[in-house]
PDB file of N, CA and C in Angstrom:
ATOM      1  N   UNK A   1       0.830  -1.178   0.000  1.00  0.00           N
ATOM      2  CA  UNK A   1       0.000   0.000   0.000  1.00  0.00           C
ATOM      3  C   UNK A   1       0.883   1.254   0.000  1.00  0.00           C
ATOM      4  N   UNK A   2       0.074   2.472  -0.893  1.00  0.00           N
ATOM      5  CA  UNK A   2       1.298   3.864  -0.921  1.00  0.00           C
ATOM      6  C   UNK A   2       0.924   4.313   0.483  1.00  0.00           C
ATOM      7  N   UNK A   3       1.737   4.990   1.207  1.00  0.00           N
ATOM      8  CA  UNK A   3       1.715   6.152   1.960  1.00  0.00           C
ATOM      9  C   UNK A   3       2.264   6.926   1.550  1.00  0.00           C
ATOM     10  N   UNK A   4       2.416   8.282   2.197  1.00  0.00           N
ATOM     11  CA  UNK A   4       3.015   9.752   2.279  1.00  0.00           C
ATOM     12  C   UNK A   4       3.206   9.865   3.506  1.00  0.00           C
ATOM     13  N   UNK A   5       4.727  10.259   3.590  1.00  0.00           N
ATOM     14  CA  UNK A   5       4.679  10.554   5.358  1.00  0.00           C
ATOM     15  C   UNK A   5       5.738  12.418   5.224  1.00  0.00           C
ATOM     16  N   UNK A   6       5.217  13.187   6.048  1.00  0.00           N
ATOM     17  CA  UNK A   6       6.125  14.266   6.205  1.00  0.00           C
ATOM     18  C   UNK A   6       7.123  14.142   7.263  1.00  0.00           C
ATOM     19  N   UNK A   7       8.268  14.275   7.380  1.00  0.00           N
ATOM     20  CA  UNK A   7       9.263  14.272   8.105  1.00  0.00           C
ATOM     21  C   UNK A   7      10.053  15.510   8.639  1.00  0.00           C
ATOM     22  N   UNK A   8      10.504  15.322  10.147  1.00  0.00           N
ATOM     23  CA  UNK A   8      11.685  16.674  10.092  1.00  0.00           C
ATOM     24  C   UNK A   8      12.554  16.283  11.089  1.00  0.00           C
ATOM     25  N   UNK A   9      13.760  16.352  10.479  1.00  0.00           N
ATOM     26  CA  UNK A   9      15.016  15.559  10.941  1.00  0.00           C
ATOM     27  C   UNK A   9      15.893  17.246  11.864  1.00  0.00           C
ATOM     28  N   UNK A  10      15.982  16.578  13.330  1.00  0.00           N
ATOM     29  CA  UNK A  10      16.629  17.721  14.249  1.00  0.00           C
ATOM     30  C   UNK A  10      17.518  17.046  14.575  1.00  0.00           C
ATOM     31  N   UNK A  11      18.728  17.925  14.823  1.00  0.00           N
ATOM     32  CA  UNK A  11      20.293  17.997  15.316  1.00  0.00           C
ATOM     33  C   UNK A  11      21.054  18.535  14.284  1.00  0.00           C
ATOM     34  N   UNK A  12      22.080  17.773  13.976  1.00  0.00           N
ATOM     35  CA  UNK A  12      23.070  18.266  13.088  1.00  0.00           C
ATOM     36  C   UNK A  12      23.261  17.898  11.835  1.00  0.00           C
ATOM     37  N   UNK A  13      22.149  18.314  11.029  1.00  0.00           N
ATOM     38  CA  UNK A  13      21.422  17.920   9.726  1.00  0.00           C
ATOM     39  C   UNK A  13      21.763  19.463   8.135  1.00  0.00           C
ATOM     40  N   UNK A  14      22.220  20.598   8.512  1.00  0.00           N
ATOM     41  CA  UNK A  14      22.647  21.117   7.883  1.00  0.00           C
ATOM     42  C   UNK A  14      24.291  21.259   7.668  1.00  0.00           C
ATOM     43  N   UNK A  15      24.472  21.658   6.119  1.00  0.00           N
ATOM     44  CA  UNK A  15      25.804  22.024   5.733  1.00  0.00           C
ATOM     45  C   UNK A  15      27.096  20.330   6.080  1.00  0.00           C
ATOM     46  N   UNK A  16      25.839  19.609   5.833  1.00  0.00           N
ATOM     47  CA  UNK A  16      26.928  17.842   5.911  1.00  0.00           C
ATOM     48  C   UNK A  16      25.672  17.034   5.135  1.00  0.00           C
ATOM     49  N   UNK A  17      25.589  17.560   4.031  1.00  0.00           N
ATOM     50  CA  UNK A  17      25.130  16.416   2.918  1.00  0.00           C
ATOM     51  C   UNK A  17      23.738  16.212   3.428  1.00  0.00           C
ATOM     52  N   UNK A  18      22.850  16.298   4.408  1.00  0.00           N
ATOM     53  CA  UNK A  18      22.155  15.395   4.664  1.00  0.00           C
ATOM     54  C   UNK A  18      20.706  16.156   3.710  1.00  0.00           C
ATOM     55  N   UNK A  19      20.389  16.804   2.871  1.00  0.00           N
ATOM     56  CA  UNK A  19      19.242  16.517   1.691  1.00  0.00           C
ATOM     57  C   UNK A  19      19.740  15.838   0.405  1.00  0.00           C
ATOM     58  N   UNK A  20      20.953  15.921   0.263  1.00  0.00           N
ATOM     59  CA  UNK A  20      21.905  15.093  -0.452  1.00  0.00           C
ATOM     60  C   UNK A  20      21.589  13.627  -0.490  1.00  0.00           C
ATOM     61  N   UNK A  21      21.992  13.154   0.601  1.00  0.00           N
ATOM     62  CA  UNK A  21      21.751  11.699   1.174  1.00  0.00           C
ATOM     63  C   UNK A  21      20.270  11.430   1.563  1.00  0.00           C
ATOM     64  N   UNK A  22      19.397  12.148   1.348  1.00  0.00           N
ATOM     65  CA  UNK A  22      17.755  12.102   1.963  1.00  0.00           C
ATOM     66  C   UNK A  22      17.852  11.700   0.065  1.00  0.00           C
ATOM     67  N   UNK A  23      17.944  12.839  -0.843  1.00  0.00           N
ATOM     68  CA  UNK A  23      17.794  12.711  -2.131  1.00  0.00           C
ATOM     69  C   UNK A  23      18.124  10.932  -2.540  1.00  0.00           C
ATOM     70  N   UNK A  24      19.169  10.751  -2.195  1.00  0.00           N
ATOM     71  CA  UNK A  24      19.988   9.643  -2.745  1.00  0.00           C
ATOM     72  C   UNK A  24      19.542   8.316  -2.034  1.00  0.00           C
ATOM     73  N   UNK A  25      19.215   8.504  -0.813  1.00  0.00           N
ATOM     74  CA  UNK A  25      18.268   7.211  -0.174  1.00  0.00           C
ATOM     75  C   UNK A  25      16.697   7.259  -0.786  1.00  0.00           C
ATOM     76  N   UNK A  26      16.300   7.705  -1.219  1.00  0.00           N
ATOM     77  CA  UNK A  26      14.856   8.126  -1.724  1.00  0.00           C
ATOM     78  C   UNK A  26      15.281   7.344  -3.073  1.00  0.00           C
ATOM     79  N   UNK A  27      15.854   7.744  -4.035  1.00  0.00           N
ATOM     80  CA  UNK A  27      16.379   6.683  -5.338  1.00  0.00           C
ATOM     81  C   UNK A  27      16.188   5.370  -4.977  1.00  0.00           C
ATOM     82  N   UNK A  28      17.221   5.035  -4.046  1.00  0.00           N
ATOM     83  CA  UNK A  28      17.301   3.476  -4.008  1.00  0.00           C
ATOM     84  C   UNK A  28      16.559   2.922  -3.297  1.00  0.00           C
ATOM     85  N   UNK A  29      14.856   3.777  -2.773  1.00  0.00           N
ATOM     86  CA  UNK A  29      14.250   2.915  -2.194  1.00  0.00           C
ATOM     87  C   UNK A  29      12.977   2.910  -2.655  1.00  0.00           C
ATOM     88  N   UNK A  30      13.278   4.099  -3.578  1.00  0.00           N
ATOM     89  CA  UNK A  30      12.234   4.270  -5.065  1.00  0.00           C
ATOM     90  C   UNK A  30      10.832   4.998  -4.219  1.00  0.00           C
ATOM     91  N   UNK A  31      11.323   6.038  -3.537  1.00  0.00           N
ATOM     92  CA  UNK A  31      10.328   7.165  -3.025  1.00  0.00           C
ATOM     93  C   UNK A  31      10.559   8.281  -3.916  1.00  0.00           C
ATOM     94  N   UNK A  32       9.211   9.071  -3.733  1.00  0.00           N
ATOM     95  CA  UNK A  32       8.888  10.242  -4.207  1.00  0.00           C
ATOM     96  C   UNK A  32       8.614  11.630  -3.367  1.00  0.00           C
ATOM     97  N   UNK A  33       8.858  12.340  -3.835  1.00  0.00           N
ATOM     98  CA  UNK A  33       8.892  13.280  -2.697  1.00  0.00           C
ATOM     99  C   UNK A  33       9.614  14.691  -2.414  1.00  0.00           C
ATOM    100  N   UNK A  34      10.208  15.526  -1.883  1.00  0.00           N
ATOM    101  CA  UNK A  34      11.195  16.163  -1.656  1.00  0.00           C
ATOM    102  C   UNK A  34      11.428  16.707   0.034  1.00  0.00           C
ATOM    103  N   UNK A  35      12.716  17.088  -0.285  1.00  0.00           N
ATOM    104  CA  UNK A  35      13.191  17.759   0.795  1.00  0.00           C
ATOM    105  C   UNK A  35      13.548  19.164   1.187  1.00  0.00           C
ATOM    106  N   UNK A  36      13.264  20.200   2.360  1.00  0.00           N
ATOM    107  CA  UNK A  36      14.583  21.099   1.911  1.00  0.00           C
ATOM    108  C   UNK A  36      15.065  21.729   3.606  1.00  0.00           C
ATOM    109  N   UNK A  37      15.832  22.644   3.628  1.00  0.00           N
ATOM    110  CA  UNK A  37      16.246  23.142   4.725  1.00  0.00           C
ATOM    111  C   UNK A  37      15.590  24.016   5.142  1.00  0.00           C
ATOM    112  N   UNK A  38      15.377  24.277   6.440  1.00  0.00           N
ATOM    113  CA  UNK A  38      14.223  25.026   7.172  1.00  0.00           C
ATOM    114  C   UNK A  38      15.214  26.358   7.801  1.00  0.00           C
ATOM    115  N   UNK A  39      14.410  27.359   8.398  1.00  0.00           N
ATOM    116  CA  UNK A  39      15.232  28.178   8.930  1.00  0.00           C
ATOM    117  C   UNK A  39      15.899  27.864  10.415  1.00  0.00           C
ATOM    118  N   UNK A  40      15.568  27.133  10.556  1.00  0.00           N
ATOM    119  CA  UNK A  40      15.646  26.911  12.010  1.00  0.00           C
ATOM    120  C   UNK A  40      16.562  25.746  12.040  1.00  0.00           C
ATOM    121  N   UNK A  41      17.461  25.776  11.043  1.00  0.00           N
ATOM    122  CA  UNK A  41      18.587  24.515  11.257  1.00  0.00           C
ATOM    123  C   UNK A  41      18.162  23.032  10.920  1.00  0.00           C
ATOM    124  N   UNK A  42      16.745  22.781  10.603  1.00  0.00           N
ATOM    125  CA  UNK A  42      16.449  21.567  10.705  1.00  0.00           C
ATOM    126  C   UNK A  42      16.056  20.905   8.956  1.00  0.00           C
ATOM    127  N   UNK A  43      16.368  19.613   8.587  1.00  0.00           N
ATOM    128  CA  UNK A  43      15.492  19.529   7.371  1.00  0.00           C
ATOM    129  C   UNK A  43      14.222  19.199   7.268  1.00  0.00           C
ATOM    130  N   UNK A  44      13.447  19.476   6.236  1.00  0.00           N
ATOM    131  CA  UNK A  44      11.928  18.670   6.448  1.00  0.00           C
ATOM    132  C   UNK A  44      11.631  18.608   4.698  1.00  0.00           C
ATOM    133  N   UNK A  45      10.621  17.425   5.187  1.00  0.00           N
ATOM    134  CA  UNK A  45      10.035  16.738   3.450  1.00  0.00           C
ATOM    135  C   UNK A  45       9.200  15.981   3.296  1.00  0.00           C
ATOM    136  N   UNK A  46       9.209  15.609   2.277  1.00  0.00           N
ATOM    137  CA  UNK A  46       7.694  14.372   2.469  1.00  0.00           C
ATOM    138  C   UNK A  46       7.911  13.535   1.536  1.00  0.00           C
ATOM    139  N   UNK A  47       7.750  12.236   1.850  1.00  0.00           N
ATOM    140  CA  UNK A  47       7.968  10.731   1.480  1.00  0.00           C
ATOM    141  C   UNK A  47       7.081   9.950   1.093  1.00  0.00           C
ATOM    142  N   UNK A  48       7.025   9.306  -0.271  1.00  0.00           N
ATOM    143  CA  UNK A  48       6.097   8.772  -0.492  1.00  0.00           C
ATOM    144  C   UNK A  48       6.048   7.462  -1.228  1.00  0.00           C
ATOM    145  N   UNK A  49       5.951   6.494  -1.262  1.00  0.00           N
ATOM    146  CA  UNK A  49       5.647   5.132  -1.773  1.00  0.00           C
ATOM    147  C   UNK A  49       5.220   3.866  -0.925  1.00  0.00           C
ATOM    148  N   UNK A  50       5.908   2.755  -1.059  1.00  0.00           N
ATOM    149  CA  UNK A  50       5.367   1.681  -0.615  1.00  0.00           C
ATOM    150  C   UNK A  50       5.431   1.568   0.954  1.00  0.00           C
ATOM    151  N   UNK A  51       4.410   1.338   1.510  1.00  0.00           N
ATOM    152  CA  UNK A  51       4.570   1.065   2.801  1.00  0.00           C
ATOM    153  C   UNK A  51       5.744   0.622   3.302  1.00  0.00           C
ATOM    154  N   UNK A  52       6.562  -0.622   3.026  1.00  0.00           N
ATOM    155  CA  UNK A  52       7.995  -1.163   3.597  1.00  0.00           C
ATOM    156  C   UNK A  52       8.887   0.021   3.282  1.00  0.00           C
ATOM    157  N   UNK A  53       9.352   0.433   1.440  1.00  0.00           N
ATOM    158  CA  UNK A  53      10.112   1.037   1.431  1.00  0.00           C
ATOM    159  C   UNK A  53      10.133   2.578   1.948  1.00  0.00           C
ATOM    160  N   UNK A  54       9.009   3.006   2.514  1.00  0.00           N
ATOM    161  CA  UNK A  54       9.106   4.250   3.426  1.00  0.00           C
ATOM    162  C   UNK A  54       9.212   4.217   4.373  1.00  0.00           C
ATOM    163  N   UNK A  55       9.431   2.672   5.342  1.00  0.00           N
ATOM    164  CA  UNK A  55      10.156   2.801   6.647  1.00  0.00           C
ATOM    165  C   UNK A  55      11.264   2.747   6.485  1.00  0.00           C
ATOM    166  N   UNK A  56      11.552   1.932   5.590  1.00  0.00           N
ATOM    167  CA  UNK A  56      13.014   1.667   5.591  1.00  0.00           C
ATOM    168  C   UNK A  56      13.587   3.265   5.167  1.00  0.00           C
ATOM    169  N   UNK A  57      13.202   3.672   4.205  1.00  0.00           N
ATOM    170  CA  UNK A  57      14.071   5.340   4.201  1.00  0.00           C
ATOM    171  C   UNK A  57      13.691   5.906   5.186  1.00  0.00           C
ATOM    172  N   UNK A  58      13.025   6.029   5.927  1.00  0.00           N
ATOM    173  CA  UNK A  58      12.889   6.864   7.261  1.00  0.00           C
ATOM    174  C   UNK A  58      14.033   6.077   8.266  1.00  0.00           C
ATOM    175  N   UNK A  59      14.119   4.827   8.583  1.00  0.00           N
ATOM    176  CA  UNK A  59      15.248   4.597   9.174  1.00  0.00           C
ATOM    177  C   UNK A  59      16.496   5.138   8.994  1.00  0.00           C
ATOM    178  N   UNK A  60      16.747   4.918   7.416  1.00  0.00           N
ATOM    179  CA  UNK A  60      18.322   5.471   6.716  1.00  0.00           C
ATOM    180  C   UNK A  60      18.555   6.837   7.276  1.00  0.00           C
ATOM    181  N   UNK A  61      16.873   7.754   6.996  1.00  0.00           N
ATOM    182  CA  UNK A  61      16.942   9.266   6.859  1.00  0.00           C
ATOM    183  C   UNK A  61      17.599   9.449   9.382  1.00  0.00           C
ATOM    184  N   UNK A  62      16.762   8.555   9.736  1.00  0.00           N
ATOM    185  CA  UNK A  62      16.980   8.798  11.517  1.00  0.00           C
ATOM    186  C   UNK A  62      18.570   7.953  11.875  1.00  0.00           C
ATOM    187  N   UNK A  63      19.402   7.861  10.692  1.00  0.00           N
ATOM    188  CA  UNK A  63      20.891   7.799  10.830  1.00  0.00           C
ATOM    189  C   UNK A  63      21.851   8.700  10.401  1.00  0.00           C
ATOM    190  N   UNK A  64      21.316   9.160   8.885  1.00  0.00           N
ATOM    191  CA  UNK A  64      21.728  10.116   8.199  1.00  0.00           C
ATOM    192  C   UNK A  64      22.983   9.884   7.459  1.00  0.00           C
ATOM    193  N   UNK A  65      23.790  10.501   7.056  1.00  0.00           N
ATOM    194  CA  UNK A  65      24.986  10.631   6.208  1.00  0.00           C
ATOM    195  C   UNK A  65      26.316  10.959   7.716  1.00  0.00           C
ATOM    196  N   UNK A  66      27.640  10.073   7.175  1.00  0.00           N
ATOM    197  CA  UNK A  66      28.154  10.500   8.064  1.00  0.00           C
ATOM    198  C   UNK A  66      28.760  11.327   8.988  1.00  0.00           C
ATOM    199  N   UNK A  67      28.576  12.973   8.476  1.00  0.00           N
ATOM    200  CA  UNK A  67      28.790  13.897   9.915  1.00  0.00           C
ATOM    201  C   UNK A  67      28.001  14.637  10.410  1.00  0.00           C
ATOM    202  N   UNK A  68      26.802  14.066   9.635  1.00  0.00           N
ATOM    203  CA  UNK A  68      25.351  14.428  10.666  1.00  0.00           C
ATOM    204  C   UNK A  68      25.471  14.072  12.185  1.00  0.00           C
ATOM    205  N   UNK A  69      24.441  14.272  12.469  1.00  0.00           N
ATOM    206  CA  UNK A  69      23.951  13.831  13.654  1.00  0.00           C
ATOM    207  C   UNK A  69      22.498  14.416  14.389  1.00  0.00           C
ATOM    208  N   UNK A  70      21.714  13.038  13.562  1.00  0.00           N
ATOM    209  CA  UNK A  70      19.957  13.166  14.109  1.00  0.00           C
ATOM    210  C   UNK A  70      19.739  12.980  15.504  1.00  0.00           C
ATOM    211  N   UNK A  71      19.305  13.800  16.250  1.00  0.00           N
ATOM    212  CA  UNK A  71      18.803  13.557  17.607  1.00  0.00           C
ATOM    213  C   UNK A  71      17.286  13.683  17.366  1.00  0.00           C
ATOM    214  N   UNK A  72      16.675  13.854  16.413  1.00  0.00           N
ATOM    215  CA  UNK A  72      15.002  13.000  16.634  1.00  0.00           C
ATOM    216  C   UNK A  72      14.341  13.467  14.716  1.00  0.00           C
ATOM    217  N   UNK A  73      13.941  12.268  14.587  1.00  0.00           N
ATOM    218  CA  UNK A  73      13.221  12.406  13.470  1.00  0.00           C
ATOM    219  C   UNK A  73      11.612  12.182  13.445  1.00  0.00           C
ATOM    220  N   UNK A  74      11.012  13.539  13.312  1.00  0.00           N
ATOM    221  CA  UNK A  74       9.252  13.728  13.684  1.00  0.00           C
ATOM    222  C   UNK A  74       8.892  12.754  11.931  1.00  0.00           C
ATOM    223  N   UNK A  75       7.672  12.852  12.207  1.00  0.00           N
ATOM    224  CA  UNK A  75       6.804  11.928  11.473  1.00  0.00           C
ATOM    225  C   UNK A  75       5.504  12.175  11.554  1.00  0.00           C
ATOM    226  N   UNK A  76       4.405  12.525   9.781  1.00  0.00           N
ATOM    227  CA  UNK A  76       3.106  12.656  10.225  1.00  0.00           C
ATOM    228  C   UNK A  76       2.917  12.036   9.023  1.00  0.00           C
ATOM    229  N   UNK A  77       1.663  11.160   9.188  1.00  0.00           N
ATOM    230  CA  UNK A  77       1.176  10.821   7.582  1.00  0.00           C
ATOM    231  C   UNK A  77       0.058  11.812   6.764  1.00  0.00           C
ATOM    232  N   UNK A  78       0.189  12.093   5.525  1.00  0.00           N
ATOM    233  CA  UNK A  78      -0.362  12.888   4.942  1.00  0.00           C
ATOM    234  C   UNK A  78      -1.050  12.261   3.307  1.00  0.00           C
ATOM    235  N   UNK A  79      -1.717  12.907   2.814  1.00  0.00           N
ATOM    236  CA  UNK A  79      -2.803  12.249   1.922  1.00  0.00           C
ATOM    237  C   UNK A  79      -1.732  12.024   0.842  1.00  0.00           C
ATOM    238  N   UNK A  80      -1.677  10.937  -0.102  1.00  0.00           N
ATOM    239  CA  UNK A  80      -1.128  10.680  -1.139  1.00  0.00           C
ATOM    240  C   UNK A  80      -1.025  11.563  -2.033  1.00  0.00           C
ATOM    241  N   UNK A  81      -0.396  12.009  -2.999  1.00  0.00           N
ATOM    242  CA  UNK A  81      -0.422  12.666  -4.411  1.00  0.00           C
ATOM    243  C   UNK A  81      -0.285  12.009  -5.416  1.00  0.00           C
ATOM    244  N   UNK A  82      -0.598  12.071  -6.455  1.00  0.00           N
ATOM    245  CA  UNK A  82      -0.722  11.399  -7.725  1.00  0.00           C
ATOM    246  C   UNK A  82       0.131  12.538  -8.718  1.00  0.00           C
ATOM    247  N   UNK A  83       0.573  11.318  -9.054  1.00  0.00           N
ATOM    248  CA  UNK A  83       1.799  12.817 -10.457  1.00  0.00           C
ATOM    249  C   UNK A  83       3.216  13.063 -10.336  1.00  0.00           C
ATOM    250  N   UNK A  84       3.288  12.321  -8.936  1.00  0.00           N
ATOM    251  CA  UNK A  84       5.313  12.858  -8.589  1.00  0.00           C
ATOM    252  C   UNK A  84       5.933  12.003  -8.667  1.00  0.00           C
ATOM    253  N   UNK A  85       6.541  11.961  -9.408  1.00  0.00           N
ATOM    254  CA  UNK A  85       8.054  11.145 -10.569  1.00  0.00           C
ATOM    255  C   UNK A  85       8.998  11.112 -10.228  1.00  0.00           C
ATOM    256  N   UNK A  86       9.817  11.948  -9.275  1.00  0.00           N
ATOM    257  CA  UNK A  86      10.687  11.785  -8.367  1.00  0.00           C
ATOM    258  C   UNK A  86      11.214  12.339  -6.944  1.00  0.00           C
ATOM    259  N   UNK A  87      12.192  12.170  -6.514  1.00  0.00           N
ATOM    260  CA  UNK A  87      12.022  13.071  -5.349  1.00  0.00           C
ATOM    261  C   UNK A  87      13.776  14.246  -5.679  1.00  0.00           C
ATOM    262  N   UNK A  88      12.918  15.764  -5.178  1.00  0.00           N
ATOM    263  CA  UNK A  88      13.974  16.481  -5.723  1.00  0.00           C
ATOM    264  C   UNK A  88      13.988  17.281  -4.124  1.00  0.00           C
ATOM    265  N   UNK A  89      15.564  17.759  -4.014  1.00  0.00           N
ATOM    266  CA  UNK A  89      16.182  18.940  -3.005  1.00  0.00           C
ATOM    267  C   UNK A  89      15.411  20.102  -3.403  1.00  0.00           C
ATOM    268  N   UNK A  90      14.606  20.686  -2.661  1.00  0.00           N
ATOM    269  CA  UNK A  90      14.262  22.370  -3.035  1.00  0.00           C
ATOM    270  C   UNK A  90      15.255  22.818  -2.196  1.00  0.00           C
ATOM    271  N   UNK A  91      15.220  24.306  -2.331  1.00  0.00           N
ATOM    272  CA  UNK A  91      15.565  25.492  -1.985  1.00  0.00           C
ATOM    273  C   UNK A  91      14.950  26.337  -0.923  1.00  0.00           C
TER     274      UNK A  91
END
């Protein structure tokens, strides 16, 4: 089954790859979606495909790239979209 889940990854998640590596775990787990950086230091985005493969990138995303450092990744589910082809970094 699809879900959509919105996410927002707190700690040390800017300026060390980590929408980079959100982008690049989203490929290989064949989610849709995007990400981007918030003002407040934190990233946030929204995730979308198969039930398994959107836990599993939410796990990858609550480890992160290596000189991150997630101290809590929030989570809400939100209504599906129809039409999004891949998942891209905004601005």
């Amino acid at each position: 089954m699809t879900q959509r889940v919105y996410f927002l990854a707190h700690g040390r998640v800017q300026g060390v790859s980590y929408r980079y590596f959100t982008q690049k775990k989203a490929t290989e787990h064949n989610i849709t979606g995007w990400c981007r950086n918030t003002e407040h230091g934190k990233v946030e985005g929204e995730a979308q495909g198969h039930e398994d493969s959107v836990k599993s990138f939410l796990k990858e995303l609550d480890k992160g790239p290596t000189h991150a450092h997630v101290v809590r990744l929030d989570k809400e589910h939100r209504e599906v979209q129809d039409g999004e082809a891949h998942f891209e970094v905004r601005r």
